[in-house]
Coordinates of C-alpha atoms in Angstrom, one line a residue:
M262 CA 122.6 140.1 93.0
A263 CA 125.2 139.3 90.6
S264 CA 124.9 135.8 89.0
S265 CA 127.7 133.6 88.0
S266 CA 127.3 129.8 88.2
L267 CA 125.7 126.8 89.6
D268 CA 127.9 124.3 91.5
T269 CA 126.1 121.0 91.3
E270 CA 128.6 119.0 93.4
A271 CA 130.9 120.4 96.0
G272 CA 134.4 120.9 94.6
A273 CA 133.4 119.8 91.0
G274 CA 132.1 121.4 87.9
P275 CA 131.4 125.1 87.2
Q276 CA 130.9 127.4 90.2
H277 CA 127.7 129.5 90.4
K278 CA 126.8 132.0 93.2
A279 CA 123.4 132.7 94.8
G280 CA 124.2 136.3 95.4
G281 CA 122.9 139.2 97.6
D282 CA 119.8 137.6 99.1
S283 CA 121.7 134.9 100.7
S284 CA 124.2 137.1 102.7
G285 CA 124.5 135.9 106.2
Y286 CA 122.1 133.1 105.8
T287 CA 122.9 129.8 107.7
T288 CA 121.2 126.5 107.5
A289 CA 120.1 124.8 110.7
A290 CA 121.7 121.6 112.0
T291 CA 119.7 118.4 111.9
A292 CA 118.8 115.8 114.4
H293 CA 118.4 113.2 111.6
A294 CA 121.1 111.3 109.9
V295 CA 122.6 112.7 106.8
D296 CA 125.7 111.6 104.6
T297 CA 128.2 113.4 106.8
D298 CA 131.2 111.1 105.9
A299 CA 131.2 112.8 102.6
W300 CA 130.1 116.3 103.4
H301 CA 131.5 118.6 106.2
G302 CA 130.9 122.1 107.6
N303 CA 127.1 122.0 107.8
G304 CA 126.8 121.9 111.6
M305 CA 125.6 118.2 111.6
P306 CA 126.3 115.9 114.5
R307 CA 129.3 113.6 113.7
A308 CA 127.6 110.7 115.5
E309 CA 124.9 110.5 112.8
R310 CA 126.7 109.2 110.0
V311 CA 125.3 107.3 107.0
A312 CA 125.6 107.1 103.2
D313 CA 122.8 105.4 101.2
S314 CA 123.2 104.1 97.8
W315 CA 121.2 105.2 94.8
Q316 CA 119.6 101.7 94.7
Q317 CA 118.4 102.1 98.1
V318 CA 116.9 105.5 97.6
G319 CA 115.4 104.4 94.2
L320 CA 113.8 101.3 95.9
L321 CA 112.6 103.7 98.6
L322 CA 110.9 105.9 95.9
V323 CA 109.5 103.0 94.0
T324 CA 107.8 101.4 97.2
G325 CA 106.8 104.9 98.6
F326 CA 104.9 105.8 95.5
N327 CA 103.3 102.4 94.9
C328 CA 101.5 102.7 98.2
A329 CA 97.8 102.4 99.2
Y330 CA 97.1 105.8 97.3
V331 CA 97.1 103.7 94.0
L332 CA 93.8 102.0 95.2
S333 CA 92.1 105.3 94.6
F334 CA 93.8 106.5 91.5
S335 CA 91.6 104.8 88.9
N336 CA 88.7 106.8 90.3
L337 CA 90.5 110.0 90.8
M338 CA 92.7 110.1 87.7
M339 CA 91.1 108.1 84.9
V340 CA 87.4 108.4 85.5
P341 CA 87.2 112.2 85.0
L342 CA 89.4 112.1 82.0
G343 CA 88.5 109.0 80.1
W344 CA 91.0 107.0 77.8
G345 CA 92.3 109.6 75.5
W346 CA 92.9 112.6 77.8
G347 CA 93.7 110.3 80.7
A348 CA 96.6 108.5 78.8
A349 CA 97.9 111.9 77.5
C350 CA 97.9 113.4 81.0
L351 CA 99.5 110.5 82.6
L352 CA 102.4 110.5 80.2
L353 CA 102.7 114.3 80.1
L354 CA 102.6 114.9 83.8
A355 CA 105.0 112.0 84.6
A356 CA 107.6 113.4 82.1
A357 CA 107.2 117.0 83.4
A358 CA 107.6 115.8 87.0
W359 CA 110.6 113.7 86.0
Y360 CA 112.3 116.7 84.4
A361 CA 111.4 119.1 87.3
N362 CA 112.8 116.7 89.8
W363 CA 115.8 116.1 87.7
L364 CA 116.4 119.8 87.7
L365 CA 116.0 120.0 91.4
A366 CA 118.4 117.3 92.1
G367 CA 121.1 119.4 90.4
L368 CA 120.6 122.1 92.9
H369 CA 121.8 120.1 95.9
V370 CA 124.9 122.4 96.2
V371 CA 124.7 126.1 95.5
D372 CA 127.5 128.6 96.0
G373 CA 129.6 125.9 97.7
Q374 CA 126.9 125.2 100.2
R375 CA 125.0 121.9 100.5
F376 CA 121.2 121.9 101.2
I377 CA 119.3 119.0 102.9
R378 CA 116.1 120.9 103.1
Y379 CA 114.0 122.5 100.4
R380 CA 113.2 125.5 102.6
D381 CA 116.8 126.2 103.2
L382 CA 117.6 126.2 99.5
M383 CA 114.8 128.7 98.9
G384 CA 115.7 130.8 101.9
F385 CA 119.3 130.9 100.8
V386 CA 118.6 132.1 97.2
F387 CA 115.6 134.3 97.9
G388 CA 115.5 135.3 101.5
R389 CA 113.5 134.5 104.6
K390 CA 110.1 135.0 103.2
M391 CA 110.6 132.3 100.6
Y392 CA 111.9 130.1 103.4
Y393 CA 108.7 130.3 105.3
L394 CA 106.5 130.0 102.3
T395 CA 108.4 126.9 101.2
W396 CA 108.1 125.6 104.8
F397 CA 104.4 126.2 104.8
L398 CA 103.7 124.5 101.4
Q399 CA 105.9 121.6 102.3
F400 CA 104.4 121.0 105.6
T401 CA 100.8 121.4 104.3
T402 CA 101.5 118.9 101.6
L403 CA 102.9 116.4 104.1
L404 CA 100.2 116.9 106.7
L405 CA 97.4 116.4 104.1
G406 CA 99.2 113.4 102.6
S407 CA 99.6 111.8 106.1
M408 CA 95.8 112.2 106.6
G409 CA 95.2 110.6 103.3
F410 CA 97.3 107.6 104.3
I411 CA 95.5 107.3 107.7
L412 CA 92.2 107.4 106.0
L413 CA 93.3 104.7 103.5
G414 CA 94.8 102.5 106.2
G415 CA 91.4 102.8 108.1
R416 CA 89.5 101.8 105.1
A417 CA 91.7 98.8 104.5
L418 CA 91.2 97.5 108.1
K419 CA 87.5 98.1 107.8
A420 CA 87.3 96.3 104.6
I421 CA 89.0 93.4 106.2
S422 CA 86.5 93.5 109.1
A423 CA 83.6 93.6 106.6
E424 CA 84.7 90.2 105.2
F425 CA 84.1 88.5 108.5
T426 CA 81.1 90.5 110.0
Q427 CA 78.1 92.2 108.4
T428 CA 78.3 94.9 110.9
P429 CA 81.9 96.2 111.2
P430 CA 82.6 98.9 113.6
R431 CA 82.6 102.5 112.4
L432 CA 85.4 103.8 110.1
Q433 CA 86.7 106.1 113.0
W434 CA 87.8 103.3 115.1
F435 CA 90.0 101.9 112.3
I436 CA 91.3 105.4 111.6
A437 CA 92.4 105.6 115.2
A438 CA 94.0 102.1 115.2
T439 CA 95.9 103.2 111.9
G440 CA 97.2 106.3 113.5
F441 CA 98.5 104.3 116.5
V442 CA 100.3 101.9 114.2
Y443 CA 101.8 104.7 112.2
F444 CA 102.9 106.6 115.4
A445 CA 104.6 103.4 116.9
F446 CA 106.6 102.9 113.5
A447 CA 107.6 106.7 113.4
Y448 CA 108.7 106.5 117.0
F449 CA 111.0 103.5 116.7
V450 CA 112.0 104.2 113.1
P451 CA 112.7 108.0 113.4
T452 CA 114.6 108.8 110.1
I453 CA 114.6 108.1 106.4
S454 CA 117.9 106.3 106.6
A455 CA 116.5 104.1 109.5
M456 CA 113.9 102.8 106.9
R457 CA 116.7 100.7 105.1
N458 CA 116.0 97.8 107.1
W459 CA 112.3 97.7 106.1
L460 CA 112.8 98.3 102.4
A461 CA 112.7 94.5 101.5
T462 CA 109.5 94.0 103.4
S463 CA 107.9 97.0 101.9
A464 CA 109.0 95.7 98.3
A465 CA 107.6 92.3 99.1
L466 CA 104.2 93.7 100.3
T467 CA 104.1 96.0 97.3
I468 CA 104.5 93.3 94.9
T469 CA 102.0 91.0 96.7
F470 CA 99.2 93.4 96.7
D471 CA 100.0 94.7 93.2
V472 CA 100.1 91.3 91.7
A473 CA 96.9 90.0 93.6
L474 CA 95.0 93.2 92.7
L475 CA 96.0 93.0 89.0
A476 CA 94.9 89.3 88.9
V477 CA 91.4 90.1 90.3
L478 CA 91.1 93.2 88.2
V479 CA 91.8 91.3 85.0
R480 CA 89.3 88.6 85.9
D481 CA 86.6 91.2 86.7
G482 CA 87.4 93.1 83.6
R483 CA 86.9 90.0 81.4
S484 CA 83.6 89.2 83.0
N485 CA 82.3 92.8 82.9
S486 CA 80.8 93.2 79.4
R487 CA 79.0 96.5 80.2
R488 CA 81.9 98.7 81.0
D489 CA 81.0 102.4 80.5
Y490 CA 84.0 104.7 79.7
A491 CA 82.0 107.8 79.0
V492 CA 82.9 111.0 81.2
H493 CA 79.6 111.9 82.9
G494 CA 78.3 115.2 84.3
T495 CA 77.6 118.7 83.1
E496 CA 80.2 120.7 81.1
A497 CA 81.2 122.5 84.2
E498 CA 81.4 119.3 86.3
K499 CA 83.5 117.7 83.5
V500 CA 86.1 120.6 83.5
F501 CA 86.4 120.8 87.4
N502 CA 86.6 117.0 87.7
A503 CA 89.2 116.9 85.0
L504 CA 91.3 119.6 86.8
G505 CA 91.0 117.5 90.0
A506 CA 92.3 114.5 88.0
V507 CA 95.4 116.5 86.8
A508 CA 96.3 117.4 90.5
A509 CA 95.9 113.6 91.4
I510 CA 98.1 112.6 88.7
L511 CA 100.8 115.0 90.0
V512 CA 100.4 113.6 93.5
C513 CA 101.2 110.0 92.4
N514 CA 104.4 111.2 90.5
T515 CA 106.1 113.7 93.1
S516 CA 106.4 114.5 96.7
G517 CA 107.9 118.0 97.0
L518 CA 110.6 116.9 99.3
L519 CA 113.4 115.7 97.1
P520 CA 116.2 117.7 98.8
E521 CA 115.3 116.0 102.1
I522 CA 115.4 112.5 100.4
Q523 CA 118.7 113.5 98.6
S524 CA 120.3 114.4 102.0
T525 CA 121.3 110.8 102.8
L526 CA 122.8 109.9 99.4
R527 CA 126.5 109.3 99.1
K528 CA 128.5 111.3 96.6
P529 CA 128.1 112.1 93.8
A530 CA 124.7 113.1 95.4
V531 CA 123.4 114.7 92.0
G532 CA 124.2 111.8 89.8
N533 CA 122.9 109.3 92.4
M534 CA 119.7 111.1 92.9
R535 CA 118.9 111.3 89.2
R536 CA 119.7 107.5 89.0
A537 CA 117.1 106.8 91.7
L538 CA 114.6 109.2 89.9
A539 CA 115.1 107.1 86.8
L540 CA 114.1 103.9 88.7
Q541 CA 111.0 105.7 90.2
Y542 CA 109.8 107.0 86.8
T543 CA 110.3 103.7 85.0
V544 CA 109.8 100.7 87.5
G545 CA 107.7 102.7 90.0
A546 CA 105.5 104.4 87.3
A547 CA 104.9 101.0 85.7
G548 CA 103.3 99.8 88.9
Y549 CA 101.1 102.7 90.0
Y550 CA 100.0 103.6 86.4
G551 CA 99.5 99.9 85.8
I552 CA 97.1 99.6 88.7
S553 CA 95.3 103.0 87.8
V554 CA 94.7 101.8 84.2
A555 CA 93.6 98.2 85.1
G556 CA 91.1 99.5 87.5
Y557 CA 89.6 101.8 84.9
W558 CA 89.7 99.1 82.3
A559 CA 87.9 96.7 84.6
Y560 CA 85.1 98.9 85.8
G561 CA 85.0 102.0 83.6
A562 CA 83.3 105.0 85.0
A563 CA 82.0 102.9 87.8
A564 CA 85.5 102.6 89.3
S565 CA 85.4 102.9 93.0
E566 CA 87.2 105.6 95.1
Y567 CA 88.7 102.4 96.9
L568 CA 89.2 99.6 94.4
P569 CA 89.2 96.7 97.0
N570 CA 85.6 97.6 97.9
Q571 CA 84.6 96.7 94.3
L572 CA 86.5 93.5 93.8
S573 CA 84.3 90.3 93.2
G574 CA 86.3 88.1 95.4
P575 CA 87.3 85.6 96.6
R576 CA 87.3 86.5 100.2
W577 CA 91.0 85.5 100.7
A578 CA 92.1 87.7 97.9
S579 CA 90.3 90.8 99.3
V580 CA 91.8 90.1 102.8
L581 CA 95.2 89.6 101.3
I582 CA 95.1 92.8 99.3
N583 CA 93.8 95.0 102.0
A584 CA 96.2 93.5 104.6
T585 CA 99.3 94.0 102.5
A586 CA 98.3 97.4 101.4
F587 CA 97.8 98.5 105.1
L588 CA 101.1 97.0 106.2
Q589 CA 103.0 98.5 103.2
S590 CA 101.4 101.9 103.9
I591 CA 103.1 101.9 107.3
V592 CA 106.5 102.1 105.7
S593 CA 105.3 104.3 102.8
Q594 CA 103.7 106.9 104.8
H595 CA 106.8 107.4 107.0
L596 CA 108.8 108.6 103.9
F597 CA 106.2 111.6 103.5
T598 CA 106.2 112.5 107.0
V599 CA 109.8 112.3 108.0
P600 CA 110.5 116.0 107.0
I601 CA 107.9 117.0 109.7
H602 CA 109.5 114.7 112.2
E603 CA 112.9 116.1 111.4
G604 CA 111.8 119.7 111.9
M605 CA 110.2 118.8 115.4
D606 CA 113.2 116.6 116.4
T607 CA 115.7 119.2 115.5
G608 CA 113.9 121.8 117.5
L609 CA 113.1 119.5 120.5
Q610 CA 115.9 117.1 121.0
R611 CA 119.5 117.4 122.0
L612 CA 121.7 117.0 118.8
E613 CA 124.8 116.1 120.7
E614 CA 122.9 113.0 121.9
G615 CA 121.9 110.0 119.8
M616 CA 118.3 109.5 118.7
F617 CA 117.7 106.8 121.2
S618 CA 119.0 108.6 124.4
R619 CA 116.3 108.7 127.0
Y620 CA 115.9 112.5 126.8
N621 CA 115.4 112.4 123.0
M622 CA 113.1 109.5 123.1
T623 CA 110.9 111.2 125.7
R624 CA 110.8 114.4 123.5
R625 CA 110.1 112.4 120.4
L626 CA 107.2 110.4 122.1
F627 CA 105.3 113.7 122.7
A628 CA 106.2 115.1 119.3
R629 CA 105.0 112.1 117.5
G630 CA 102.0 111.7 119.7
L631 CA 100.8 115.3 119.1
L632 CA 101.4 115.1 115.3
F633 CA 99.4 111.8 114.8
G634 CA 96.9 112.8 117.5
V635 CA 95.9 115.9 115.4
N636 CA 96.0 114.1 112.1
V637 CA 93.8 111.3 113.4
F638 CA 91.2 113.6 114.6
V639 CA 91.1 115.7 111.5
T640 CA 90.9 112.5 109.3
A641 CA 88.1 111.1 111.4
L642 CA 86.2 114.4 111.2
F643 CA 86.6 114.7 107.4
P644 CA 86.9 111.3 106.0
F645 CA 86.9 112.3 102.3
M646 CA 89.6 110.7 100.2
G647 CA 89.4 112.8 97.0
D648 CA 89.8 116.1 99.0
F649 CA 93.2 115.1 100.4
V650 CA 94.6 114.1 97.1
N651 CA 93.3 117.0 94.9
L652 CA 93.9 119.7 97.5
F653 CA 97.6 119.1 98.3
G654 CA 98.3 118.1 94.6
S655 CA 97.0 121.5 93.5
F656 CA 97.8 124.0 96.2
A657 CA 101.3 122.9 97.1
L658 CA 102.8 120.5 94.7
F659 CA 102.6 122.6 91.5
P660 CA 104.8 125.4 93.0
L661 CA 107.1 122.9 94.8
T662 CA 107.6 120.7 91.8
F663 CA 107.6 123.1 88.8
M664 CA 107.7 126.8 89.8
F665 CA 110.4 126.9 92.5
P666 CA 113.2 125.0 90.6
S667 CA 112.8 127.2 87.5
M668 CA 112.8 130.3 89.8
I669 CA 116.2 129.2 91.4
I670 CA 117.6 128.6 87.9
L671 CA 116.6 132.1 86.7
K672 CA 118.0 133.6 89.9
I673 CA 121.3 132.0 90.0
K674 CA 122.1 131.7 86.4
G675 CA 120.6 134.9 85.1
E676 CA 122.0 136.0 81.8
C677 CA 124.2 133.0 81.5
D678 CA 121.3 130.7 80.8
G679 CA 120.7 132.5 77.4
R680 CA 117.5 133.8 76.1
W681 CA 115.8 130.7 75.2
G682 CA 116.7 129.2 78.6
R683 CA 115.1 132.1 80.3
L684 CA 112.0 132.0 78.2
W685 CA 111.7 128.3 78.9
H686 CA 111.9 128.7 82.7
W687 CA 109.5 131.7 82.6
G688 CA 107.2 129.6 80.6
V689 CA 107.3 126.7 83.2
I690 CA 106.5 129.3 85.9
V691 CA 103.6 130.9 84.2
V692 CA 101.9 127.7 83.0
S693 CA 102.4 125.8 86.2
S694 CA 101.0 128.8 88.2
A695 CA 97.9 128.9 85.9
V696 CA 97.2 125.3 86.2
G697 CA 97.9 125.3 89.9
L698 CA 95.4 128.0 90.3
A699 CA 92.8 126.3 88.3
T700 CA 93.2 122.9 90.0
S701 CA 93.0 124.6 93.4
A702 CA 89.7 126.1 92.5
A703 CA 88.6 122.6 91.5
A704 CA 89.7 121.2 94.8
V705 CA 88.0 123.9 96.9
R706 CA 84.8 123.1 94.9
L707 CA 85.1 119.4 95.7
I708 CA 85.6 120.1 99.4
L709 CA 82.5 122.3 99.5
H710 CA 80.5 119.7 97.6
N711 CA 81.5 116.9 100.1
A712 CA 80.9 119.2 103.1
S713 CA 77.4 119.6 101.9
V714 CA 76.8 115.8 101.2
Y715 CA 78.6 114.3 104.3
R716 CA 78.3 115.1 108.0
F717 CA 81.2 115.3 110.4
F718 CA 82.6 111.9 111.5
A719 CA 80.8 110.3 108.5
D720 CA 81.2 106.5 108.4
T721 CA 82.0 106.4 104.6

């Protein structure tokens, strides 16, 4: 295909064309709300109009990434790497993810066509095979991420129960309860834009459990004079664990669904998305990195896979941290499962009717019930936190975050990008592919190890 230019905002800036592979390609309408006041001609229902500010989307990203997952990151990210490599990898991967997402935000409009789904963008530029590959990688990432949220929510509820009884029920009961609560929220708050009314509550809960947790971690760290910061294990174990930590660091910095989040922003969508990303990688990163580093500082190599289990007390602090983390995760998990809901809603609902028509609510009930029913069952069957984080960080997020944006740039800009630009993007593709393969091997090794250690439906 002949390459010419990249149009980063409809009707503004230089024009770039996707070329031959996009011939005849059309994007599907959506059942969910997008900013259709400012954009037209994409087959979107006129009834579903919304335009979100960059501050709202930025707050959504800050609270979404400062979720219950941060309670595991000291163990998953810092323990396998230690202080030196840990700090270097935290900074390097955050900067790389920021750059990659900044680049992807600029691909919101290509050849005069706006894209509200990552898979549509890849399909438009490269054809149907890449559409389905992107669909598979995205949905695998989001499904595994949802299972991780359900497991963390179940652990938070069990930790609260353990404060009041010496024999709490099995973890699987709390996993089921968490899944039901997530299902109810996803049913009544069906879209990303519908989350706007919950962002203030989510922010308050995030600040509460972050501050309370940091206070206890500082106290525990000061009283712990025997902290061990050495990286333990054989040389092979150290290498595989370090690769798993790299995957976990990527998980805490990116989601692989930026075009879906960007779809609700008002114009200029590119500039506004980049402002929201700046908020995430400054204010947001200070939160989730701060907790991760503080947990490692307080407990060293002994940092638990779920930090609240290791806190010295008091009881009210433990209950507060677990309760607020659970409640905040209800909102956060929805951000990372909405693209799956959107795909199912678009395929099952009547697009000419509102989200809360009787017909659409009935279809949504069965769709949400099926999704969370399967996720709850699989989570209860394999309750291994590290597996969820490392697997979807390595297998799917490396190509979605690094490889695909550079592939698009090379395709649509071609010779116009210059020799050094092409070499840069090819370098990004090669390096991210190699690291993704290595971290995937480490994740598979971790799964095989846990499968040999734990039994099905383990009460971890």
